[in-house]
Coordinates of C-alpha atoms and ligand atoms in Angstrom, one line a residue:
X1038 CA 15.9 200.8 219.5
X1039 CA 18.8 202.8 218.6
X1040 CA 22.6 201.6 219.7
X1041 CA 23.9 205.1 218.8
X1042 CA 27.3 205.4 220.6
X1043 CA 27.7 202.1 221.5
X1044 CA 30.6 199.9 221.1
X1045 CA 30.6 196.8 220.3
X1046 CA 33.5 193.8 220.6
X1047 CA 32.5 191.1 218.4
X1048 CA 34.3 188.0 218.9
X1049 CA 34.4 185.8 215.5
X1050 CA 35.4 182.3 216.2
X1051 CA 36.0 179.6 213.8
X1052 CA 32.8 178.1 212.9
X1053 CA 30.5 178.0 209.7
X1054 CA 28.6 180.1 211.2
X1055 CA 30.6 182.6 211.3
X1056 CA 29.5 184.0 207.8
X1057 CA 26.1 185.4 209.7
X1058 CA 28.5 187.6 211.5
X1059 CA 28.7 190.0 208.4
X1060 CA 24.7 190.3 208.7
X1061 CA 25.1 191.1 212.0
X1062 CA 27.9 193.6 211.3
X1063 CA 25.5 195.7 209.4
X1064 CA 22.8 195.3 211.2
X1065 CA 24.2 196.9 214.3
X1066 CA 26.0 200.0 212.1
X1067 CA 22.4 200.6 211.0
X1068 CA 21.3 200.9 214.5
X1069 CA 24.2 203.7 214.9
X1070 CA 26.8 201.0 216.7
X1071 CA 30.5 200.8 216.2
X1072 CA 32.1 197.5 215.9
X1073 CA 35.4 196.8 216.3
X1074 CA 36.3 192.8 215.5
X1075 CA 38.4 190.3 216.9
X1076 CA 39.3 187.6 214.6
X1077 CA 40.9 183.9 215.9
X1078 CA 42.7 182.0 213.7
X1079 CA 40.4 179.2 213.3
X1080 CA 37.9 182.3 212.4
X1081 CA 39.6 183.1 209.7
X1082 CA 39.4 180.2 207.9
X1083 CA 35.8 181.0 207.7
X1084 CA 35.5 184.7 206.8
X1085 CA 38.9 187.2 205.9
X1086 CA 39.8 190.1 208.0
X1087 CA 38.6 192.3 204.8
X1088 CA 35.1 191.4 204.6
X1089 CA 34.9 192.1 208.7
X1090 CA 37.2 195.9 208.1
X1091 CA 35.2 196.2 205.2
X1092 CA 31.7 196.1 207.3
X1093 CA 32.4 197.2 210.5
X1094 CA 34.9 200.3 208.8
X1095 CA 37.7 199.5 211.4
X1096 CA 40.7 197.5 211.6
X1097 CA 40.3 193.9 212.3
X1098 CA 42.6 192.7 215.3
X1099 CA 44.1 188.9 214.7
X1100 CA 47.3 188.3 216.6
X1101 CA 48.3 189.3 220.3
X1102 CA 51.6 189.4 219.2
X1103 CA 51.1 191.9 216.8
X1104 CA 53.4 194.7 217.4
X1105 CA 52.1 197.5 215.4
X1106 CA 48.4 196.6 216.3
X1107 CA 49.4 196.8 220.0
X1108 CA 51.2 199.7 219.4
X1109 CA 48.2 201.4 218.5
X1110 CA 45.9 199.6 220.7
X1111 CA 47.0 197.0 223.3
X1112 CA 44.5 194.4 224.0
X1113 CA 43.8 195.6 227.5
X1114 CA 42.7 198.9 226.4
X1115 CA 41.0 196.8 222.9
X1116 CA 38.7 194.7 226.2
X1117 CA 38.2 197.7 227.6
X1118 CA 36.9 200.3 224.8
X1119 CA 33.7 198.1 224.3
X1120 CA 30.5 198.5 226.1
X1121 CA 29.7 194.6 225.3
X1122 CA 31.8 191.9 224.0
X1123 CA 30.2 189.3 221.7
X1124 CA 31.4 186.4 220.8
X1125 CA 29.8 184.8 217.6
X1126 CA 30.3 182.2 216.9
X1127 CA 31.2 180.6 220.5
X1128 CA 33.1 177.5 219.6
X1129 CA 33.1 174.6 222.1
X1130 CA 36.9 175.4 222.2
X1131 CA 36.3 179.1 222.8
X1132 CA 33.6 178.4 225.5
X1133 CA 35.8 176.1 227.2
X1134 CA 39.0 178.4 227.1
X1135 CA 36.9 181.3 228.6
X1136 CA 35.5 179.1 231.2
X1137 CA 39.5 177.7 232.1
X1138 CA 40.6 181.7 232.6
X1139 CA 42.4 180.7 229.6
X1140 CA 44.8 183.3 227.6
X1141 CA 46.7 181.6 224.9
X1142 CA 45.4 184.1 221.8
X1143 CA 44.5 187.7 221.5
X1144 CA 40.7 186.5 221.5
X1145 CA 40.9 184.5 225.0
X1146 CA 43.3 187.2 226.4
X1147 CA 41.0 189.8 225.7
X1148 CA 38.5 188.2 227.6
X1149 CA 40.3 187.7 230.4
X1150 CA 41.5 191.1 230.4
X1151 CA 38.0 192.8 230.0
X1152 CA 35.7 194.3 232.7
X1153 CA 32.7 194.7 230.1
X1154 CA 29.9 192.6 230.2
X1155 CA 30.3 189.6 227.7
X1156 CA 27.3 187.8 225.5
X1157 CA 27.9 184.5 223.7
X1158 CA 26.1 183.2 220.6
X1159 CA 27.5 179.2 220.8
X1160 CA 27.3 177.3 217.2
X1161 CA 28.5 173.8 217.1
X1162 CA 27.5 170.2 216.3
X1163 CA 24.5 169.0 218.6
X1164 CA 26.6 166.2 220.1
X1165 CA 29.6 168.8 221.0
X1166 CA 26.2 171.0 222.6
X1167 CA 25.1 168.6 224.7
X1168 CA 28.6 166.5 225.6
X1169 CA 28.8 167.5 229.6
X1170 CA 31.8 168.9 229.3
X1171 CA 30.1 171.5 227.0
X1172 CA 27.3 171.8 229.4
X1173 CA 29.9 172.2 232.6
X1174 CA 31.8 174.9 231.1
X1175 CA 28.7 176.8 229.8
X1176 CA 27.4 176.2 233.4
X1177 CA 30.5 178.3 234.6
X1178 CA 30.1 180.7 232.3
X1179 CA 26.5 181.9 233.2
X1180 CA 27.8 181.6 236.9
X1181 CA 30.4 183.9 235.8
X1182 CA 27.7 186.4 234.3
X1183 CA 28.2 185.5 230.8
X1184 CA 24.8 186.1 229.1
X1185 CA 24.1 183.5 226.3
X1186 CA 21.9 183.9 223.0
X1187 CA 21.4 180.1 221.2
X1188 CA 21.6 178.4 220.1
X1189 CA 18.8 177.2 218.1
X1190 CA 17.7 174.3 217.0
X1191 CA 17.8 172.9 213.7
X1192 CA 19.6 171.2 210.4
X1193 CA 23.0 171.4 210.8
X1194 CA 26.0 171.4 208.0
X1195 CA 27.1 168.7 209.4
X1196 CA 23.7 167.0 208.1
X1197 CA 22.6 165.8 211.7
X1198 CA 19.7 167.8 213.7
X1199 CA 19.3 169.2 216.9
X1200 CA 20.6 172.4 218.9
X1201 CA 23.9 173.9 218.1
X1202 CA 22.6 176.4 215.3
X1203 CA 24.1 180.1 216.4
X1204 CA 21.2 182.0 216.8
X1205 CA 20.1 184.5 213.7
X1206 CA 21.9 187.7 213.6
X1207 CA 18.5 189.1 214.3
X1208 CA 17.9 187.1 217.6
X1209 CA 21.6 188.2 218.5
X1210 CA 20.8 191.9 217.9
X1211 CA 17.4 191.6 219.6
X1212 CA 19.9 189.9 222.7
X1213 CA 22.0 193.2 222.6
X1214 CA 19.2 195.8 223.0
X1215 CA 17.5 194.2 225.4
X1216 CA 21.3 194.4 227.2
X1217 CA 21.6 197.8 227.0
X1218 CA 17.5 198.4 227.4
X1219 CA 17.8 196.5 230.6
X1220 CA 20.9 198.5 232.0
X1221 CA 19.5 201.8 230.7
X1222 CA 17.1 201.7 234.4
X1223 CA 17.6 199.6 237.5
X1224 CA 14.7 196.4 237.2
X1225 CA 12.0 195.7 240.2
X1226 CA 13.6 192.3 240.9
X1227 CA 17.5 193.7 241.0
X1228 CA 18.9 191.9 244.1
X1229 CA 16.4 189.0 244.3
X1230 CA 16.8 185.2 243.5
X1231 CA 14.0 182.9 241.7
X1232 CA 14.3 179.2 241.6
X1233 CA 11.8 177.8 238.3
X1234 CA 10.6 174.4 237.6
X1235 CA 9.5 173.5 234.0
X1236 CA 8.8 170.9 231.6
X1237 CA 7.8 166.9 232.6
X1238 CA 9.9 164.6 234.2
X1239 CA 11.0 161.4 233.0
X1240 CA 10.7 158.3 234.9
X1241 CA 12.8 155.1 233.9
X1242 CA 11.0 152.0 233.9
X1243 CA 14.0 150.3 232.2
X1244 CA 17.2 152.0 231.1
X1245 CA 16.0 152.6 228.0
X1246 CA 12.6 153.1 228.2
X1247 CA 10.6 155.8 230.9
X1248 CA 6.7 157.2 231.8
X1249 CA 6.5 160.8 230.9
X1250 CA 3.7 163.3 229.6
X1251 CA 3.0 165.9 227.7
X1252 CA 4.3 169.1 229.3
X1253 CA 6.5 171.2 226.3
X1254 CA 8.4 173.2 229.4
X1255 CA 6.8 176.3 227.3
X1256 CA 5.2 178.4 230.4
X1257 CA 7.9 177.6 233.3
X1258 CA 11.1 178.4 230.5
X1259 CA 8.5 181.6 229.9
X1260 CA 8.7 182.7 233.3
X1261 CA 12.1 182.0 234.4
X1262 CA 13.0 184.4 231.2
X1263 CA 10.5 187.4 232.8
X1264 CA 11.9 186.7 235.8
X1265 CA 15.2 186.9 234.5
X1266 CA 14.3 190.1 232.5
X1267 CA 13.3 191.7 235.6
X1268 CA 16.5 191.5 236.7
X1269 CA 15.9 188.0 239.4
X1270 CA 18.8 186.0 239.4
X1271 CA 17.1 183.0 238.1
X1272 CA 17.9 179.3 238.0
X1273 CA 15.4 177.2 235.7
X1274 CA 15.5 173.4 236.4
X1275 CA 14.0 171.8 233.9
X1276 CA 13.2 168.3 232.8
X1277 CA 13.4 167.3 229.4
X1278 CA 11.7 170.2 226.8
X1279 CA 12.7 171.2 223.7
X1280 CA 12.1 175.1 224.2
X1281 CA 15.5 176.7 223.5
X1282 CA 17.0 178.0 226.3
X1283 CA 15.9 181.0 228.1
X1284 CA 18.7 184.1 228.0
X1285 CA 19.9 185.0 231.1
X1286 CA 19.0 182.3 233.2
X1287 CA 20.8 179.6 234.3
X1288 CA 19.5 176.3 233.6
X1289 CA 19.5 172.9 234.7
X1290 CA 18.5 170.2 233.5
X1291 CA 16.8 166.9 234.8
X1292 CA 15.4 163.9 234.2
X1293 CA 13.3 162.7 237.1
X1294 CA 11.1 164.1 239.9
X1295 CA 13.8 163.1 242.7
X1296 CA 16.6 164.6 240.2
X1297 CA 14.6 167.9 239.8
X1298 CA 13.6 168.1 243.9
X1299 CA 17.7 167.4 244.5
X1300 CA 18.3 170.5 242.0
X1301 CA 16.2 172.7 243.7
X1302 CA 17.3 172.0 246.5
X1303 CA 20.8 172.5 246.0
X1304 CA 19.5 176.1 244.0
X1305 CA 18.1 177.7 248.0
X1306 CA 17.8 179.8 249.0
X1307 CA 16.0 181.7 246.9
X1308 CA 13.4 184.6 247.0
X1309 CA 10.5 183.5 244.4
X1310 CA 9.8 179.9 244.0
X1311 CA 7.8 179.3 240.8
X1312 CA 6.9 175.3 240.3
X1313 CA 5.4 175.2 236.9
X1314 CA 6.7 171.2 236.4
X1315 CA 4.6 169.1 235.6
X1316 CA 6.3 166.4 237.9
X1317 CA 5.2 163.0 237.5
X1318 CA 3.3 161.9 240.4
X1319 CA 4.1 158.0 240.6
X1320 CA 8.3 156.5 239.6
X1321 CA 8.3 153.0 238.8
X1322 CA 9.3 151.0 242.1
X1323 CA 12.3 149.8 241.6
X1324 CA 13.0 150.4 237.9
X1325 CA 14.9 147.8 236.1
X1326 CA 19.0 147.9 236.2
X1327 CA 18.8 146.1 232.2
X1328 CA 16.4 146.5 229.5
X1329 CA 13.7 144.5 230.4
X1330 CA 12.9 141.6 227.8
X1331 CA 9.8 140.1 225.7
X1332 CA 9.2 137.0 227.8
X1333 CA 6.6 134.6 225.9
X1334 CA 3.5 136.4 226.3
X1335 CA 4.1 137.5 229.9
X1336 CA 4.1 141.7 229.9
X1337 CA 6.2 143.0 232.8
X1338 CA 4.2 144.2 236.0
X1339 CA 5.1 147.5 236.6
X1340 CA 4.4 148.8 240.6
X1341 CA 4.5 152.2 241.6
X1342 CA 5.7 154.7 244.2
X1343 CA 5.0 158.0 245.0
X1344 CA 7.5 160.9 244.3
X1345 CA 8.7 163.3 246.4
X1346 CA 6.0 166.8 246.0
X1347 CA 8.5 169.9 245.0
X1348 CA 5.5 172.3 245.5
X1349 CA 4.9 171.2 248.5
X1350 CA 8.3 170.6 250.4
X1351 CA 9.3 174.0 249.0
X1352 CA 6.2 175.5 250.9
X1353 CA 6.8 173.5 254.1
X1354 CA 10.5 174.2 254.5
X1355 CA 11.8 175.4 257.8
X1356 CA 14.7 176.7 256.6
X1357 CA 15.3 178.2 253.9
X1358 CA 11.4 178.4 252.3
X1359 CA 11.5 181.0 249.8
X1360 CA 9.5 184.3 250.2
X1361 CA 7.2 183.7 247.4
X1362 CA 6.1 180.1 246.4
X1363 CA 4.1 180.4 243.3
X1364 CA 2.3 176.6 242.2
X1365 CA 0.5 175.5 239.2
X1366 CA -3.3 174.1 238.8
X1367 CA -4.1 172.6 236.4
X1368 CA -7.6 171.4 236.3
X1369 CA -10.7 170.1 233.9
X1370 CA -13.5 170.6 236.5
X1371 CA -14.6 173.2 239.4
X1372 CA -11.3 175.3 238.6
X1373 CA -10.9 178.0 241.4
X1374 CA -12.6 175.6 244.4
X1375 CA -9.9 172.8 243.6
X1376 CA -7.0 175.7 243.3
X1377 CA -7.8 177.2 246.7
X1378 CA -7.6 173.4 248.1
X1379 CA -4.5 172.7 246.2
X1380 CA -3.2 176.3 247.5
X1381 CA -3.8 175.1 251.2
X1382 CA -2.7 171.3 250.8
X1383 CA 0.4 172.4 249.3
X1384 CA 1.2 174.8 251.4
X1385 CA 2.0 177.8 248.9
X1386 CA 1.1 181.5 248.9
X1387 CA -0.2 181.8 245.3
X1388 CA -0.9 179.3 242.6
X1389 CA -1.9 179.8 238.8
X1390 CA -4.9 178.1 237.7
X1391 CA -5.7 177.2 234.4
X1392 CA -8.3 175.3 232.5
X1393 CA -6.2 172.2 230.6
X1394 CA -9.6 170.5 229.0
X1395 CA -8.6 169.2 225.8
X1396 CA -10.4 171.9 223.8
X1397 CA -8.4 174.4 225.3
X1398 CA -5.1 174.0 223.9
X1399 CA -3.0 174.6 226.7
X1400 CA -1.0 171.5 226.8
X1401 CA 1.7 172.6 224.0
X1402 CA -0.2 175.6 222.9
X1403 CA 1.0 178.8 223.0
X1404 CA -2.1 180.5 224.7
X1405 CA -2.9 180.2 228.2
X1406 CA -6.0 181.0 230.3
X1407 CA -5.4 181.5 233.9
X1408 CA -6.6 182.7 237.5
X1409 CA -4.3 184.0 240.0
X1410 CA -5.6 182.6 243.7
X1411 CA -3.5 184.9 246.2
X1412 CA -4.8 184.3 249.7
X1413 CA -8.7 185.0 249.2
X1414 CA -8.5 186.9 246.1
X1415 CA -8.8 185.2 243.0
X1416 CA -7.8 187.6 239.5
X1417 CA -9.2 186.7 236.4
X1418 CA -6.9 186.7 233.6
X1419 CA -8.0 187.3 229.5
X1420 CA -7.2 184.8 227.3
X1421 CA -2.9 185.5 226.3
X1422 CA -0.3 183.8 224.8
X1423 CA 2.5 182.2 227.2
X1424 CA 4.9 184.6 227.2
X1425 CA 2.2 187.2 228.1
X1426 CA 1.2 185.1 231.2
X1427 CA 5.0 185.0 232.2
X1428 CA 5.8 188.7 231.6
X1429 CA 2.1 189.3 233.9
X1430 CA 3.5 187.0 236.5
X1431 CA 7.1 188.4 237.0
X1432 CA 5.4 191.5 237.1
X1433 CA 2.7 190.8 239.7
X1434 CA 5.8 189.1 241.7
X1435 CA 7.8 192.3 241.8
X1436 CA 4.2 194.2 242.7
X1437 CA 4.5 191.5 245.8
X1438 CA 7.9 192.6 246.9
X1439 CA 7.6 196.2 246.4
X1440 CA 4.6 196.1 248.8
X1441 CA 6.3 194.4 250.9
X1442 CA 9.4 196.6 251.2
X1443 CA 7.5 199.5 252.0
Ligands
C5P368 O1 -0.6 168.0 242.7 P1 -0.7 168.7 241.4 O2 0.2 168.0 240.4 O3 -2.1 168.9 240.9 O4 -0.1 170.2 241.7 C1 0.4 171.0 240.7 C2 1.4 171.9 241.2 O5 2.3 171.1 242.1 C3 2.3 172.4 240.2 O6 2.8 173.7 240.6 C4 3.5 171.4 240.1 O7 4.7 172.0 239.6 C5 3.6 171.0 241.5 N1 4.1 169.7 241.8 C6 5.3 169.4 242.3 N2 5.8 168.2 242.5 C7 4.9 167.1 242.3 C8 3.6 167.3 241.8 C9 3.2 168.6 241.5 O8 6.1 170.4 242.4 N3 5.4 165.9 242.6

C-alpha cells in the first residue's frame, strides 16, 4: 500500500528500542510518507536528532521551549500537521503521562494538544508491562482511542523474557496502513459493540497452584481482531493466553470463570457476543486460603463446584442480551447433532462447531475446521487457518446485521 501524502508524527521515547525507529523512518519514506519527528529527552540518549533529520529529511523538534523552533512551528500547529501520531517507543513513563493528560515536555504537550488519531508501539521490561499500573493506564488509553501495536514477546536487553519487546518496524508499518486502509471507506460494523471471550480459565486450588487446560486463546483473540477490523468496538476478555495482544481492541484480562462472567458483564451491553472461552466447567469448592501442604502420605481431596455458564447467561439475559450471541462446539463425536442441542440448551443464535479429536490439531494449531449452525442451517466450512475462520466470522456477523437493517 502506498502512504503517498501522508504525514506522519513519530514520537521517539527513551528506550533501546528506539534504534528500530530509524528502520521505520525509511521504511515509511519508501512508501511515499513524510515524517516529521519528535524527540524526548530521555530519547535522545538513545538515538541523536541527526540520525532522525538525516532519515526522515526534516528538522527534528526536542524542546517546547524552543523559541526559534516555535517560531517556525508551534507545537499546536506541529500535533496538528500530522495525519497520525506515533509514538515508538511508548515508555511506561510516556504511556502514563498521556494517560494523566499530562503536559510537562514538547512530546506530552503535543499530545495533548493534537486532534489526530494517535498509535503506540510500548517497549519496556516485562515486569514494567504487566505492573497494574501499566496495564491501568494502557486501559485508559485504548478507552481514549489510542490504537496500540506490541508489544511482542521475547528476550529482552535487560536479559529476562516475556512481553515488552516494541513491535518490529515492519509490524508497526503494517499497523499504519491498515490505519489509513481502514479510514479510506466506512466498515460494516462502524457503530456496533462486540463483547469476546478467549483463552482457558484458571481455577485456584491453592494460591499457588490452579486446574486449567489447554486452550492457546488463538481463535477468540482472532476474532475480537476481525471484529475490531470491521470497525466493532470490541472488548476481548481473556483468561490467561500468550497470543499478543489483538490491535484495536481493548482487552481484559482474567483468571477464572466467575472473574471472566463479572467482566463481561460489566462490558454490556453489547451488540455481538462471541464466547470462544474455553471456561472451565467445575472451580475447586472452596479453594484453599494457604498453599496446601505434603501431609504423610495423605493427598488432599479436592471437591468441586459448578461455574457459572457465560454462554448461556449471556443468551438468557433479560436485559441487556446482546443481538448476536455467537457459542463455540467443540466436539469428538456426532458434531452437528450435539451443536444444534448445545445451540438450544444454551440458549444462543449461532454456534461454531468444530471437530477437536486429537488428530485434528485444533487445540493450539493454527488451522481450524468448522460448521456454522444458524437456526436450521448448518454451513460447511473448508479446512483454514485461524485467522481465516475469524476474518469469515466478522464477516458473516456484519452479513447478519446488514440484513437486518434493511
Ligand atoms: O458447554 P460447552 O463447554 O461444551 O459449550 C461451549 C460453549 O460454551 C463455548 O462457546 C464456551 O465459550 C461456552 N461456555 C461458557 N461458559 C462455560 C462453559 C462454556 O461460556 N462455563
Amino acid at each position: 500500500m502506498s502512504l503517498a501524502g501522508k504525514r506522519i508524527l513519530l514520537i521517539v521515547g527513551g528506550g533501546i528500542a528506539a534504534y528500530k525507529c530509524l528502520e521505520l523512518i525509511r521504511r515509511l519514506r519508501e512508501r511515499g510518507a513524510a515524517v516529521r519527528c519528535i524527540l524526548t529527552k530521555a530519547g535522545a540518549e538513545f538515538v541523536t536528532p541527526l540520525s532522525l533529520s538525516a532519515l526522515s529529511e526534516d528538522k527534528v523538534y526536542q524542546d517546547l521551549f524552543d523559541l526559534t523552533a516555535e517560531a517556525e512551528m508551534g507545537h499546536i500547529q506541529l500535533s496538528r500537521d500530522a495525519d497520525l501520531l506515533v509514538v515508538a517507543p511508548a515508555t511506561a513513563d510516556l504511556m502514563a503521562r498521556m494517560a494523566g493528560g499530562q503536559a510537562n515536555d514538547l512530546a506530552s504537550t503535543t499530545l495533548l494538544a493534537t486532534d489526530k488519531p494517535v498509535m503506540i508501539a510500548p517497549a519496556m521490561n516485562v515486569r514494567m508491562w504487566e505492573h497494574p499500573a501499566t496495564q491501568r493506564n494502557l486501559g485508559q488509553l485504548l478507552a481514549d482511542g489510542v490504537l496500540q501495536v506490541g508489544p511482542n514477546e521475547g528476550n529482552m536487553a535487560c536479559n529476562e523474557f516475556g512481553f515488552g519487546r516494541m513491535a518490529e518496524p515492519d509490524e508497526i508499518l503494517s499497523a499504519i496502513e491498515k490505519h489509513f486502509d481502514g479510514h479510506a471507506a466506512t466498515r460494516p460494523l462502524d457503530g456496533l459493540t462486540a463483547l469476546v471471550t478467549s483463552g482457558p480459565t484458571h481455577e485456584a486450588i491453592d494460591p499457588v497452584r490452579y486446574i486449567a487446560n489447554r486452550s492457546s486463546g488463538k481463535q477468540g483473540h482472532a476474532i475480537a481482531a476481525a471484529l475490531a477490523d470491521l470497525g466493532a468496538e470490541t472488548v476481548l476478555v481473556s483468561g490467561p493466553s500468550s497470543e499478543p495482544d489483538p490491535t484495536g481492541v481493548r482487552l481484559v484480562r482474567v483468571e477464572s470463570a466467575r472473574d471472566m462472567l463479572a467482566a463481561c458483564r460489566a462490558a454490556l451491553p453489547a451488540d455481538i457476543a462471541v464466547c470462544a472461552a474455553a471456561v472451565a466447567d467445575w472451580r475447586v469448592d472452596g479453594a484453599a486460603g494457604q498453599k496446601i501442604k505434603k501431609r504423610n502420605g495423605a493427598p488432599p481431596a479436592l471437591s468441586f463446584a459448578e461455574n457459572p455458564d457465560i454462554l448461556k447467561t449471556m443468551s438468557r439475559l433479560r436485559k441487556d442480551r446482546p443481538k448476536l450471541v455467537v457459542g463455540f462446539a467443540a466436539e469428538t463425536e456426532d458434531l452437528i447433532e450435539n451443536a444444534r442441542a448445545k445451540r438450544d440448551r444454551k440458549g444462543c443464535d449461532w454456534i461454531v462447531a468444530n471437530d477437536v479429536s486429537p488428530d485434528t490439531g485444533t487445540f493450539g494449531g493454527d488451522n481450524n475446521r468448522v460448521h456454522l449452525v444458524t437456526g436450521d442451517t448448518v454451513e460447511d466450512w473448508p479446512k483454514m487457518s485461524k485467522n481465516e475462520v475469524a476474518d469469515r466470522l466478522a464477516n458473516r456477523i456484519a452479513g447478519h446485521f446488514a440484513d437486518a437493517a434493511e
